Amino acid sequence: MKLVTAIIQPDKLDAVREALVKAEIYRITVSRCAGRGRAEDLELYRGQKVAPHLLPKTRIDIACNEEFVDVAVNAILNAARHGHGEVGDGKIFVTSLDKCIRIRTGEEGGDAI
Amino acid sequence: MTRRLTFGLAAVVLLGLAGLTLANEDPTAPPAETGQAALEAAAAPTIDTGTTAWMLTSTALVLLMVPGLAMFYGGLVRTKNVLGTMMHCFAAMAIIGVIWMICGYAMTFGSTIKGIIGWDTAKLFLQGSDGDYYYLDEAKTTAIPELVFAMFQGKFAIITPALIAGAFAERVRFRGYCVFIALWSLLVYNPLAHIVWGGGYLTGEAIDFAGGTVIHISAGVSGLVAAIYLGARRGYPAVAMHPSNLVMTMMGAGLLWVGWFGFNAGSSVASGMQTAQALTVTQIAAAAGAVTWMVIEGIRYGKASALGMVSGILAGLVAITPAAGDVVPWGALVLGALASVFCFLAIALKNKLGYDDTLDVFGIHGVAGIIGAIMLVFFLRPDDGEPRSWADQIWPQFEGVLVSCGIAVVVTLVLVVLIDKTLGLKLHDDGEMAGLDHQLHGEHGYGLLNPE
């Protein structure tokens, strides 16, 4: 089992979700977050340039069985890119997952995902 | 390159308009009629201070409706579009505020040209109106300062294009929108207001007390046309689109209700019996509309929603607008209730048809405006004890509605197509997904959601 965590641009959330649904991955967790990679984004307030230290990002967490890892990663990769790829498009982390337990039934492992 | 080209085109259009207005300021033109009339009246009329005071108050109340509308709309769109949507309303205050003083008032309340459009060179830039009078009686003995009347009417010109913005919310370019409302005001609002109120061919024929046809039907129908032409937002209707802040929407609806007293009661251009009658029916229709919507939702879904409540308030207020000074109090009760029923059905139908009138400008303003303008004939107050027959009045009402729909559909379609092809009106997909606030204004509305 793996945990696929993707940090993407908020405006690509819809596209990524559509791609995941197409790949038959429905169970995901999405959260709003802020972070800083290499991207910069200036905003103007009364002519004063403000460079936020942290930019708004969207985080997607997907717990999946081995056979779905590449499917999920590819779906996100293709959907989250702006054009041919821009600074700030985000990252995907794949980490191994020790245990997964469904609260309702107490089931464990691959079946619980 | 295309950008520069489109900018250039916009500049040419604007300069052309400016040239048009200035060219008409011909110094050799004969003195304006109003100036002569004022001289002939010899003795200056008495200023009716009661009416003046109420009209000044009403002017402020109607302006208050625009930020109210901004809050109403802003709360209904998604978080990423809240500033862009509120800017649409504020832009109307700014842009129409300027256009109205330059030529809007002269085009609407100047002497009529074939009953279709007004023109009065002396009133351009409000020059002739400064210090002149707006007479309250035939004998020209009492008056209010003309500037009060001009400013009061100017507020109506501001709120009308701002209403349209709700129909294509969340997906238009700011630049294209600004040009659109400027041209719409010149080519739809001013002629229509002239035809119905300013001495055009329906003035005194069709009853439109405070703007059912001129404002709500024209805005509703124009919104519908623009929304259908521009197409739906990306993902509509499959993707759930949550209102950013219904609390703000409810406060906005509250401001609209309060401001509507100026809107309707102010339209009596008096401070007397009819003013009180207009104010009373406004209150009754709004309340009746709200109660009806609550009951419908209660029966249908088992819950009365906050958004339903404010929709009912607006439906009632819109329906009573054309009727305000002319119907009996129980008529307001019926009109308000009917408006909610029909608007509820219209929105249900929209969801079936699937076009994206984002904030239901047609569903509320268009439908309730038509209901009010037509059904008012059944509740007319007797004229000096003489009952007024609905059969005599119903045709002029239909005519008013049809003229309003006709002008709105044709001109809006032409404007939307032209602006979309040149400057660009529909925002591209990426920009839409990023949100108007970030994409077009470089700001964001809610700081807390984006921790610094």
PDB file of C-alpha atoms in Angstrom, chain B residues 112 229 443:
ATOM      1  CA  THR B 112     -37.947  63.390 -27.667  1.00  0.00           C
ATOM      2  CA  TYR B 229     -24.207  33.223 -25.831  1.00  0.00           C
ATOM      3  CA  GLU B 443      -5.821  40.164  -5.264  1.00  0.00           C
TER       4      GLU B 443
END
